[in-house]
mmCIF file of C-alpha atoms in Angstrom:
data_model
loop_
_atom_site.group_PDB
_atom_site.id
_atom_site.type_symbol
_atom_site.label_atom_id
_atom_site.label_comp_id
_atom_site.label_asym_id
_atom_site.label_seq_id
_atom_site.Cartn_x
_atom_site.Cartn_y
_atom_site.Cartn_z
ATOM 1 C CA UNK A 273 -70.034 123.550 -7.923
ATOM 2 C CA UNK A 274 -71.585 125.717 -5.341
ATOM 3 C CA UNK A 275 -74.686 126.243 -8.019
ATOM 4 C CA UNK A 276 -75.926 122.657 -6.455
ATOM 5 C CA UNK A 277 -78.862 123.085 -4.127
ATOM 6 C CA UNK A 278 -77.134 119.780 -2.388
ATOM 7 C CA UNK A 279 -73.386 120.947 -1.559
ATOM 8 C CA UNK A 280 -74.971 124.247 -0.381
ATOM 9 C CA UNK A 281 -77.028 122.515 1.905
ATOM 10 C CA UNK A 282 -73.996 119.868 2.516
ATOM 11 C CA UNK A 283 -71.482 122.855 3.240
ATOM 12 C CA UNK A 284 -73.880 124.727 5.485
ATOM 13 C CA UNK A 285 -74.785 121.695 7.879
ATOM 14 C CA UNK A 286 -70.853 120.975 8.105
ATOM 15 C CA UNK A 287 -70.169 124.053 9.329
ATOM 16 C CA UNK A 288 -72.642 124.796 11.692
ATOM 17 C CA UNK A 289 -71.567 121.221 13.240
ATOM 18 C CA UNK A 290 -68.118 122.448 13.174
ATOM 19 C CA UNK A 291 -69.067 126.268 14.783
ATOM 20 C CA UNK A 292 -70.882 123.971 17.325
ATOM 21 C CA UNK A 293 -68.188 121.724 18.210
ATOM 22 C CA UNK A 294 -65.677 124.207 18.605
ATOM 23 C CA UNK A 295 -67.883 126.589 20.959
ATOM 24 C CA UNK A 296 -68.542 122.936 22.890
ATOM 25 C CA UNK A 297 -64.638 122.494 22.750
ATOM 26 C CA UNK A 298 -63.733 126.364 24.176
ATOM 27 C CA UNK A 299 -65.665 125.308 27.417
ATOM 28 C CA UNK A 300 -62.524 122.583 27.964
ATOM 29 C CA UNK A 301 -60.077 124.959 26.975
ATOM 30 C CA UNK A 302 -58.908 127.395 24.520
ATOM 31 C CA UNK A 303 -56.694 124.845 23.050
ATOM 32 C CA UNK A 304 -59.207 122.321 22.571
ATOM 33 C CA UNK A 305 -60.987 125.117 20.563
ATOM 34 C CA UNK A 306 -58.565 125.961 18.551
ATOM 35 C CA UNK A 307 -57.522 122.587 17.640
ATOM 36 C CA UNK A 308 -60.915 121.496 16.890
ATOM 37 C CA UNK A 309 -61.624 125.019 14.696
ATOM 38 C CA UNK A 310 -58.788 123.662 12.510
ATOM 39 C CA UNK A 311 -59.451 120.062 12.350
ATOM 40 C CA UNK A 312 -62.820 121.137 10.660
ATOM 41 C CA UNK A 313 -61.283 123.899 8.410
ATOM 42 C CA UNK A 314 -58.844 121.088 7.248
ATOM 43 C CA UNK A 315 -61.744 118.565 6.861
ATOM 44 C CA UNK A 316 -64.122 121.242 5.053
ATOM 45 C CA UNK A 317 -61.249 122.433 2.656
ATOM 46 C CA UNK A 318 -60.280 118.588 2.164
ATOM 47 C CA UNK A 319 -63.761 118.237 1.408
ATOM 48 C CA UNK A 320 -64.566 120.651 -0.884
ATOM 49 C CA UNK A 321 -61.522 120.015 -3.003
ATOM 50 C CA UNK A 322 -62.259 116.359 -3.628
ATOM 51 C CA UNK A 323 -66.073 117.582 -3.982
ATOM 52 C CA UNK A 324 -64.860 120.019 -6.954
ATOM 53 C CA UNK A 325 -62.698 117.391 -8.257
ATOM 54 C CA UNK A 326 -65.772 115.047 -8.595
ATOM 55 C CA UNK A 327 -67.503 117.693 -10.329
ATOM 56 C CA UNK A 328 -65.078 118.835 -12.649
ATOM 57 C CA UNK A 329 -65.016 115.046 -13.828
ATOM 58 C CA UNK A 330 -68.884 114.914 -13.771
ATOM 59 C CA UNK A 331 -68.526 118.345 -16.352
ATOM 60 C CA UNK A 332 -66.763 116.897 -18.423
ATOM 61 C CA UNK A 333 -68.883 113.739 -19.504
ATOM 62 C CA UNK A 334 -71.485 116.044 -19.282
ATOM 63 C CA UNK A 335 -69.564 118.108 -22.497
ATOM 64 C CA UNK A 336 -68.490 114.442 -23.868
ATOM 65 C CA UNK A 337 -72.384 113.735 -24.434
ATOM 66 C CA UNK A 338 -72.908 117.291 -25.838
ATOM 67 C CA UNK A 339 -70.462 116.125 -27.793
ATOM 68 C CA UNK A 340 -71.818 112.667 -29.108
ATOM 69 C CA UNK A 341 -75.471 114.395 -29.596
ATOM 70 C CA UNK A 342 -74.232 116.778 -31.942
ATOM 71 C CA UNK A 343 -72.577 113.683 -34.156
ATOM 72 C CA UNK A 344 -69.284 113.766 -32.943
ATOM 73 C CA UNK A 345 -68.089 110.683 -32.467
ATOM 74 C CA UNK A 346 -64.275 110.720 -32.208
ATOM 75 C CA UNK A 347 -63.382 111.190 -28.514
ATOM 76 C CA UNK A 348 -62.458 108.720 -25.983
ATOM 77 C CA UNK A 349 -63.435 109.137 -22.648
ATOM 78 C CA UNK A 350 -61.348 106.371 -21.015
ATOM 79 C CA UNK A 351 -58.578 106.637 -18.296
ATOM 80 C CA UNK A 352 -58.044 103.118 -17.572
ATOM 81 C CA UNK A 353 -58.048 103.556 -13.743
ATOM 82 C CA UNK A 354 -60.197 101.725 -11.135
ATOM 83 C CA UNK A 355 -63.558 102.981 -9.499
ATOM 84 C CA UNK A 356 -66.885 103.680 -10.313
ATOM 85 C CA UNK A 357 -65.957 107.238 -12.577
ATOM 86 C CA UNK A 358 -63.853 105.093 -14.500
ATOM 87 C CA UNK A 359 -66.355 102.285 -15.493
ATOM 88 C CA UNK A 360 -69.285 104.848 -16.178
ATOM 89 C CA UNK A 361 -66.340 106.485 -18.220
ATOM 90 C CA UNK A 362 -65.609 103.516 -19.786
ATOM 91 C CA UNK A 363 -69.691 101.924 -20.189
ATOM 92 C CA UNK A 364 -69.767 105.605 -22.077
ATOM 93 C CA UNK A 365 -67.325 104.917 -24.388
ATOM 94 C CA UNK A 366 -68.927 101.551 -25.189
ATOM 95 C CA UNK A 367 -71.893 103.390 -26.232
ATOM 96 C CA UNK A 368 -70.473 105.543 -28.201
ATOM 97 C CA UNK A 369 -69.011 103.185 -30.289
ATOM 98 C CA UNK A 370 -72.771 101.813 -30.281
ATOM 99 C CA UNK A 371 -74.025 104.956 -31.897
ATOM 100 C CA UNK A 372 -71.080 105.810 -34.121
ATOM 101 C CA UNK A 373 -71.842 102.553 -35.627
ATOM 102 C CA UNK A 374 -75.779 102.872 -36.169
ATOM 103 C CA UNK A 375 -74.938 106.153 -37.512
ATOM 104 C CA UNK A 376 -72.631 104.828 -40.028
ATOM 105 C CA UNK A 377 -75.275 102.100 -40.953
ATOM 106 C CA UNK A 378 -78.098 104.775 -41.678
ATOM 107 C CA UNK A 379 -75.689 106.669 -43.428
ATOM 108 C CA UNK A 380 -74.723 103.754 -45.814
ATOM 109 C CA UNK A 381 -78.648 102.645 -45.759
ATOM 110 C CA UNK A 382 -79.307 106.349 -47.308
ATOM 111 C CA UNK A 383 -76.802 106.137 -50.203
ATOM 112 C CA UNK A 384 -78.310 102.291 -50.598
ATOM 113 C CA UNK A 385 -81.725 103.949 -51.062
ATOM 114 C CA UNK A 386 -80.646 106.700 -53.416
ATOM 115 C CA UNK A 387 -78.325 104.334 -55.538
ATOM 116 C CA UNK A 388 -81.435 102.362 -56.035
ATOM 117 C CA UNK A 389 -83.910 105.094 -56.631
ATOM 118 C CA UNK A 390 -81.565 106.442 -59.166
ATOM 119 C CA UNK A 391 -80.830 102.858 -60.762
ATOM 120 C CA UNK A 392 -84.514 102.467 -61.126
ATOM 121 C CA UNK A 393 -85.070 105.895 -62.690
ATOM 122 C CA UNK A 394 -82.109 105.246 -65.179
ATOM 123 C CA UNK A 395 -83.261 101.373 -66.334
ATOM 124 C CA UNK A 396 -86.872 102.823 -67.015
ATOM 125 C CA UNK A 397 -85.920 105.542 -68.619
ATOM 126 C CA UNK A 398 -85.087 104.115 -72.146
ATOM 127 C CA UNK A 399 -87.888 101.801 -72.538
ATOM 128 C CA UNK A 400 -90.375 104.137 -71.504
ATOM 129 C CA UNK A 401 -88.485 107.045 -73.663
ATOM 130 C CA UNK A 402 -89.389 104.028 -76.227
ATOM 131 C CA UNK A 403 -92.959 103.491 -75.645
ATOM 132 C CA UNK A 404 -93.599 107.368 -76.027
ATOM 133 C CA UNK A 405 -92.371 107.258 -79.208
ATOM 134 C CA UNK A 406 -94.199 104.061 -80.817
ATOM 135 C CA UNK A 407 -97.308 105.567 -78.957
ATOM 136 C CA UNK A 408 -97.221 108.768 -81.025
ATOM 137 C CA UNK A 409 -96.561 107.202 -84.421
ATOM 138 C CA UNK A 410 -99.734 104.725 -83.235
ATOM 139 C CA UNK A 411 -102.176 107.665 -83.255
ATOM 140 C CA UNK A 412 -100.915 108.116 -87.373
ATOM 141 C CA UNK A 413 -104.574 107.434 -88.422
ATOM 142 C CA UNK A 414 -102.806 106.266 -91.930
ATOM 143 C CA UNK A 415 -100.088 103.828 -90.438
ATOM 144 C CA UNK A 416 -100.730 100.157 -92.347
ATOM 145 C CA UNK A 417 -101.677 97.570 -90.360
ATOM 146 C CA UNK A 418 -98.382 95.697 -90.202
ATOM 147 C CA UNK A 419 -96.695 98.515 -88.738
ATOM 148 C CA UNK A 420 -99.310 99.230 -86.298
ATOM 149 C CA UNK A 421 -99.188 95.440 -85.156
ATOM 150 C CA UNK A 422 -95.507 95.543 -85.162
ATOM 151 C CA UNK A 423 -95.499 98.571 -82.318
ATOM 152 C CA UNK A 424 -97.986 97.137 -80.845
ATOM 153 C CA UNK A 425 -95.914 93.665 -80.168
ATOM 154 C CA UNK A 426 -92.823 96.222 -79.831
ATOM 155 C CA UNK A 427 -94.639 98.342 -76.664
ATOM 156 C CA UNK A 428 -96.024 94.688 -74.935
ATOM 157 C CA UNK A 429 -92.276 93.216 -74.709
ATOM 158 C CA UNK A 430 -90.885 97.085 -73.379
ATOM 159 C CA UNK A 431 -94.124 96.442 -70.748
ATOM 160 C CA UNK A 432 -92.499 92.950 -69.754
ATOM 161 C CA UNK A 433 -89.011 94.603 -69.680
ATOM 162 C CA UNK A 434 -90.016 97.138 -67.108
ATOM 163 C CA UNK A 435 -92.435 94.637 -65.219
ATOM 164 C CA UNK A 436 -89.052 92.523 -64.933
ATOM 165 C CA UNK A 437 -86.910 95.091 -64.389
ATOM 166 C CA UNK A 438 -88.554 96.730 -61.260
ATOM 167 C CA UNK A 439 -89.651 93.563 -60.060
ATOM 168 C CA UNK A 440 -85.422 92.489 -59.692
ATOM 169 C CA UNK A 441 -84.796 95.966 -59.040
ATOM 170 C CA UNK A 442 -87.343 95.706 -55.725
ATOM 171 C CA UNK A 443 -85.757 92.292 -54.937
ATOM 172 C CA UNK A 444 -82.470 93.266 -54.923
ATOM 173 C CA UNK A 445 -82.974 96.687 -52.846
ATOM 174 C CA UNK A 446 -84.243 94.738 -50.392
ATOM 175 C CA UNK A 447 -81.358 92.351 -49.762
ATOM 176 C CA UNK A 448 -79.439 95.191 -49.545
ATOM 177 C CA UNK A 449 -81.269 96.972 -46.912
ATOM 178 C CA UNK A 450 -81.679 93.919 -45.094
ATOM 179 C CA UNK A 451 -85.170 93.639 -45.209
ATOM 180 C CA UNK A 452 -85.137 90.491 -47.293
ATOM 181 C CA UNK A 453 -85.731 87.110 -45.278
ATOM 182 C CA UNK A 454 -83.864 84.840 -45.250
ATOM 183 C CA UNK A 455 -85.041 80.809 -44.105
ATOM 184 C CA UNK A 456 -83.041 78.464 -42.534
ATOM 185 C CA UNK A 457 -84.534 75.136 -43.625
ATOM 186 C CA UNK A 458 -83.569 71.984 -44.807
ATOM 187 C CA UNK A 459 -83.390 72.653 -49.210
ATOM 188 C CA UNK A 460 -82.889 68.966 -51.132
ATOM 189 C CA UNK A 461 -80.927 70.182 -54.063
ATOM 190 C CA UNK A 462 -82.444 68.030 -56.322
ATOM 191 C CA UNK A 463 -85.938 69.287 -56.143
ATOM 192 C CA UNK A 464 -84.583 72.831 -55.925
ATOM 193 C CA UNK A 465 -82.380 72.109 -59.044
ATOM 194 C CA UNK A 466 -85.731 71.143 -61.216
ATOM 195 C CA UNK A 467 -87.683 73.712 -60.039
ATOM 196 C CA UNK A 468 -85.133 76.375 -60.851
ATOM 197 C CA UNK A 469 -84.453 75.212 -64.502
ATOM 198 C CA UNK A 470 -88.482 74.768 -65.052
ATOM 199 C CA UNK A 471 -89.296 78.441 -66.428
ATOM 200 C CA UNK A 472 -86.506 78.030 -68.496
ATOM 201 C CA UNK A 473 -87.520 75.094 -70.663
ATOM 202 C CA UNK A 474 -88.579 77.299 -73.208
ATOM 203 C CA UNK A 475 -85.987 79.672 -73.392
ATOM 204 C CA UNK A 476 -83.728 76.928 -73.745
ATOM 205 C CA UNK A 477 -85.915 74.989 -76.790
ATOM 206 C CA UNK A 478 -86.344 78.109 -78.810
ATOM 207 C CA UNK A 479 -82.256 78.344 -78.621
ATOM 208 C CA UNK A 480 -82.026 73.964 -79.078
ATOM 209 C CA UNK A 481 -80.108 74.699 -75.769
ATOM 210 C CA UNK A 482 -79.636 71.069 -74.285
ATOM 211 C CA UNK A 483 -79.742 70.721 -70.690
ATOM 212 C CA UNK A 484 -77.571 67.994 -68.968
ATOM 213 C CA UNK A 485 -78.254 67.317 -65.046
ATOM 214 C CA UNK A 486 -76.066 65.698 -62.883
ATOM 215 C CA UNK A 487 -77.150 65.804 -59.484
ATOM 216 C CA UNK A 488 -76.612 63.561 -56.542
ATOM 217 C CA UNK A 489 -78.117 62.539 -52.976
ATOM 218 C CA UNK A 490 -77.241 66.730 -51.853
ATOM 219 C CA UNK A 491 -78.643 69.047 -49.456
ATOM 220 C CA UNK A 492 -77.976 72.674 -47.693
ATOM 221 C CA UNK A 493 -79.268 74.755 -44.753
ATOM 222 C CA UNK A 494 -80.436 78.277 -46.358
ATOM 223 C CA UNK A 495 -83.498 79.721 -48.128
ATOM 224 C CA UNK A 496 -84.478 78.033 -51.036
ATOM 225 C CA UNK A 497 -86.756 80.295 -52.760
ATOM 226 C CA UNK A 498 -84.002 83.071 -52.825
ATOM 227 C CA UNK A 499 -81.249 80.110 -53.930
ATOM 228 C CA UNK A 500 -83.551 79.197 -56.915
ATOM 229 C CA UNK A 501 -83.827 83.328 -57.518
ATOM 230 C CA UNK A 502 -79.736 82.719 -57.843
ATOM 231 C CA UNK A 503 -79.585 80.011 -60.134
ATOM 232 C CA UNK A 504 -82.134 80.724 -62.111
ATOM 233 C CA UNK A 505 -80.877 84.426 -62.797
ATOM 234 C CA UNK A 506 -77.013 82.351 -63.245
ATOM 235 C CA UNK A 507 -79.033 79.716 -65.764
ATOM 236 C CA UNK A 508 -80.376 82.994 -68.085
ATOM 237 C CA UNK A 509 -76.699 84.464 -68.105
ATOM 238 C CA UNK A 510 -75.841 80.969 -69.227
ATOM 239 C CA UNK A 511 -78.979 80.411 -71.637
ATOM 240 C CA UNK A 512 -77.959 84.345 -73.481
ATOM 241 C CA UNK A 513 -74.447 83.270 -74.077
ATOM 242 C CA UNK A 514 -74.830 79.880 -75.041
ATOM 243 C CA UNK A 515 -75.141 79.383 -78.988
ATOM 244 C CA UNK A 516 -77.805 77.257 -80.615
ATOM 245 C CA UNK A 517 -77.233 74.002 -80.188
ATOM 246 C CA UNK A 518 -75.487 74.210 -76.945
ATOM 247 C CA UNK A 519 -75.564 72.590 -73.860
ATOM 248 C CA UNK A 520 -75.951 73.733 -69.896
ATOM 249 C CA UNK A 521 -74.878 71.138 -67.412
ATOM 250 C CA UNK A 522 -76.255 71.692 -64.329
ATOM 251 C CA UNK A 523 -74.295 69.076 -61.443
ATOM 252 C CA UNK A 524 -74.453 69.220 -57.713
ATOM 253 C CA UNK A 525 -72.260 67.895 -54.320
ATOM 254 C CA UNK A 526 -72.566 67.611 -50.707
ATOM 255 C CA UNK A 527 -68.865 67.251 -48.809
ATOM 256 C CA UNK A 528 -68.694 67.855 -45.137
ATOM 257 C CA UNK A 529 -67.541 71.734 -46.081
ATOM 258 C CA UNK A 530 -70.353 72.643 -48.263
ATOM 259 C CA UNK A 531 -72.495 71.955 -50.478
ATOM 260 C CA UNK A 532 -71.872 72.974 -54.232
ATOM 261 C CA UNK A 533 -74.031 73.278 -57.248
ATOM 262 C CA UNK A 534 -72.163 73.903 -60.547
ATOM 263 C CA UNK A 535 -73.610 75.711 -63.557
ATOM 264 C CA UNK A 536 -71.546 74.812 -66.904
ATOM 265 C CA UNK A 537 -72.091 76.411 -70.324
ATOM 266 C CA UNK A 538 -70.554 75.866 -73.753
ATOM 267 C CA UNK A 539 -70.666 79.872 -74.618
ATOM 268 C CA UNK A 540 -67.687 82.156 -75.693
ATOM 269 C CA UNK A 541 -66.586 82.256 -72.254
ATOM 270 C CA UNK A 542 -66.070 85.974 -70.395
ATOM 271 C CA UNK A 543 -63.050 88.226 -71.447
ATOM 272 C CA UNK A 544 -60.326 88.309 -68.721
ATOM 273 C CA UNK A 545 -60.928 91.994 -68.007
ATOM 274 C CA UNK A 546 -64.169 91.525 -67.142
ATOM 275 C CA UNK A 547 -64.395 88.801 -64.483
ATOM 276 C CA UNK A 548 -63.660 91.351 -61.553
ATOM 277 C CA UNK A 549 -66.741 93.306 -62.442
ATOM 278 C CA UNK A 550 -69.645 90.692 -63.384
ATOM 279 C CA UNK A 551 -70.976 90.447 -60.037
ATOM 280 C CA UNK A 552 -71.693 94.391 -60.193
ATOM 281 C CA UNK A 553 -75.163 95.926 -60.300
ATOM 282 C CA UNK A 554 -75.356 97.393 -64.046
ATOM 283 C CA UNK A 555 -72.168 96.118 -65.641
ATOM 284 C CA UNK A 556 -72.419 95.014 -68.723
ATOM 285 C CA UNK A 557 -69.360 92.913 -70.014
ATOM 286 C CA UNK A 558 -67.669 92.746 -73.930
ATOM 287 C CA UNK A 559 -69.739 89.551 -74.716
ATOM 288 C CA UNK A 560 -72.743 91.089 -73.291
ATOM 289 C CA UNK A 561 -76.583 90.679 -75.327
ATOM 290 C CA UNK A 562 -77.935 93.602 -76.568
ATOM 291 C CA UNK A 563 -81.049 92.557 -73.599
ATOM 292 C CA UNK A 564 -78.756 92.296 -71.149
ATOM 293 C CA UNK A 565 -79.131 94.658 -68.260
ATOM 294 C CA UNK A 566 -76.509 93.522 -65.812
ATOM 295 C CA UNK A 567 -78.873 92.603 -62.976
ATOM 296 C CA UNK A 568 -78.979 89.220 -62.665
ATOM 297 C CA UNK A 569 -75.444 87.896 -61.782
ATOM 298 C CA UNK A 570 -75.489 91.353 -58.983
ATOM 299 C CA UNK A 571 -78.210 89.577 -56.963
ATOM 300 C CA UNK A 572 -77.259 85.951 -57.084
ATOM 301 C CA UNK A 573 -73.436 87.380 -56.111
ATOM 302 C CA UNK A 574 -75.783 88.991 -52.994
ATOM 303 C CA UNK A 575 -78.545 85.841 -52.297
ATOM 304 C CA UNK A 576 -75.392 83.053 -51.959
ATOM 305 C CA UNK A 577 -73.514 86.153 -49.865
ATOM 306 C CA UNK A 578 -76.633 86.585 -47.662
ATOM 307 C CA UNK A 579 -77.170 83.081 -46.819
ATOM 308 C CA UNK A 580 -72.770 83.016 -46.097
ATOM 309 C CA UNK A 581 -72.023 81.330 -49.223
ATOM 310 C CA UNK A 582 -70.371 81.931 -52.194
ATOM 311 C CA UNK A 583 -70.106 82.166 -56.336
ATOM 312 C CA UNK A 584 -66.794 81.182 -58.183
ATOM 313 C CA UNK A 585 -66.749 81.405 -61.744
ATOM 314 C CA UNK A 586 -63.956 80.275 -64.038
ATOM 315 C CA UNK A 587 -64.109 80.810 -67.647
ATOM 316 C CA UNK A 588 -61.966 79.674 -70.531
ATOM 317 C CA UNK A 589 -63.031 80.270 -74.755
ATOM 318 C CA UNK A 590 -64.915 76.890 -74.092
ATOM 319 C CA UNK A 591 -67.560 78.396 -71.880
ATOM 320 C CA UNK A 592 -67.811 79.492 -68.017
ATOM 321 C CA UNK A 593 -68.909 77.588 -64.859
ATOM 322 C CA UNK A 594 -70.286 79.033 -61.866
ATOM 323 C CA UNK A 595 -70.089 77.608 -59.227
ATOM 324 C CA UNK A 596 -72.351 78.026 -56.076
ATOM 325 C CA UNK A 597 -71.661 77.225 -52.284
ATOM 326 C CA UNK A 598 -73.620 77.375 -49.460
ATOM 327 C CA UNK A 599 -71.096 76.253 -46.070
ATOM 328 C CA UNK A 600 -72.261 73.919 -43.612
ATOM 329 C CA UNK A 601 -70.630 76.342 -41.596
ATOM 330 C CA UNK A 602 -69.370 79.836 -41.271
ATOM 331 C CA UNK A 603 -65.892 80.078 -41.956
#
């Protein structure tokens, strides 16, 4: 305590005024003197005791935030008593909290990154392992024609695989570092339902997939470019495991809760032990296409769950229907 330029100074000036006052007390009587030398002692001591106090206290946050700067986190400064010491104790503790928690969310941002790096590295790797190979057997100066036009179709489609693949890959990182915007604007369901199923036309005619809409008067609050990123990835998963001649119905509502757009297929439906993993990144279920990668139910399970809605499925050896909500309100 006494290493503070300020008590010195303090504890100096106090007791000159008290060597003063008790010489200015001995000329009224030795009594006076003596009473007033001991008054001040008492006051000094008093003094200097609740000064040290204060100080002992002030060390201690002061070890408390060499504490928090080296990471840890786990103390708790608070005494629950009244007074200033207590609410800068307390304000302390409140920022604490603040940091532990920003620490936690770069730590889980971190693993988010390296999942992702390391998903991206693993997808590539076969189809690139692939185009290595039918590269190599392309330089065979005596390969027939055929063959040569067969690799050449084979190394094109592996080039749309990866240009799809890291293109979802990218989309998907970002929603889950939070970097992805998402709108709030009026979406009519309708026009969002046509221009989802659009790119899909073709798909569906080379399969004789039939596609049945049922929509109504029905619209939501959200984003709807990243909704028609959900349905259309749902309307593929739908499109793969739908056989030819099937059909997709596609059928929307609006209810003062939410507003719902269903997604019906006629395929073999999804095996029981699956349907707590489809929404994960990379899983790839029994009924799975030998395409499949396992990427696009992952990020419309994270679009609807950005934009606080939801995907049900239910599934039965008739087909599966997912079904999409988007609340009118968070609940």
């Amino acid at each position: 305590m006494l290493r503070n330029k300020e008590i010195r100074v303090f504890l100096v000036t106090i007791v000159i005024i008290a060597v003063i006052g008790t010489i200015c007390a001995s000329y009224i009587s030795l009594q006076a003197s003596v009473v007033t030398a001991v008054t001040s002692l008492l006051l000094i001591t008093s003094f200097m005791l609740y000064t040290a106090w204060r100080y002992r206290e002030i060390g201690k946050l002061s070890d408390y935030l060499r504490k928090i700067s080296n990471g840890d986190y786990s103390l708790d400064v608070r005494d629950n008593h009244e007074g200033e010491l207590s609410i800068l104790k307390s304000d302390m503790y409140k920022v604490t909290l603040r940091l532990s928690e920003n620490s936690s969310r770069l730590q889980e941002d971190k693993l988010k990154l390296t999942d992702a790096i390391s998903d991206i590295s693993h997808q590539l790797k076969t189809p690139l392992t692939s185009m290595m190979v039918m590269s190599d057997l392309l330089r065979d100066p005596g390969l027939d024609e055929g063959k040569r036009r067969e690799f050449t179709r084979r190394i094109q489609v592996q080039l749309e695989r990866i240009e799809w693949l890291v293109s979802s890959l990218l989309k998907l990182s970002k929603i889950d570092a939070g970097t992805a915007r998402f709108k709030k604007e009026n979406v009519d369901v309708s026009s969002l339902i046509r221009d989802a199923v659009d790119p899909l036309l073709i798909p569906m005619e080379i399969k004789d997939v039939t596609l049945q809409i049922e929509d109504g008067p029905a619209s939501f609050v959200g984003d709807g470019n990243w909704t028609k990123e959900a349905i259309i990835n749902i309307l593929k998963n739908s499109i793969e495991h739908s056989s030819e001649g099937g059909r997709i119905t596609i059928a929307s509502q609006e209810n003062a809760l939410f507003t719902e757009i269903t997604i019906t297929d006629q395929g073999s439906g999804i095996p029981k032990e699956d349907l707590p993993h489809i929404f994960k990144r990379f899983y790839r279920g029994k009924n799975a296409t030998e395409d499949s990668v396992g990427i696009g139910l992952a990020m419309a399970y994270s679009i609807m769950k950005n934009q606080d809605g939801d995907i049900e499925v239910s599934t039965s050896p008739a087909g599966t229907t997912f079904s999409l909500k988007v609340y009118k309100h968070t609940i």
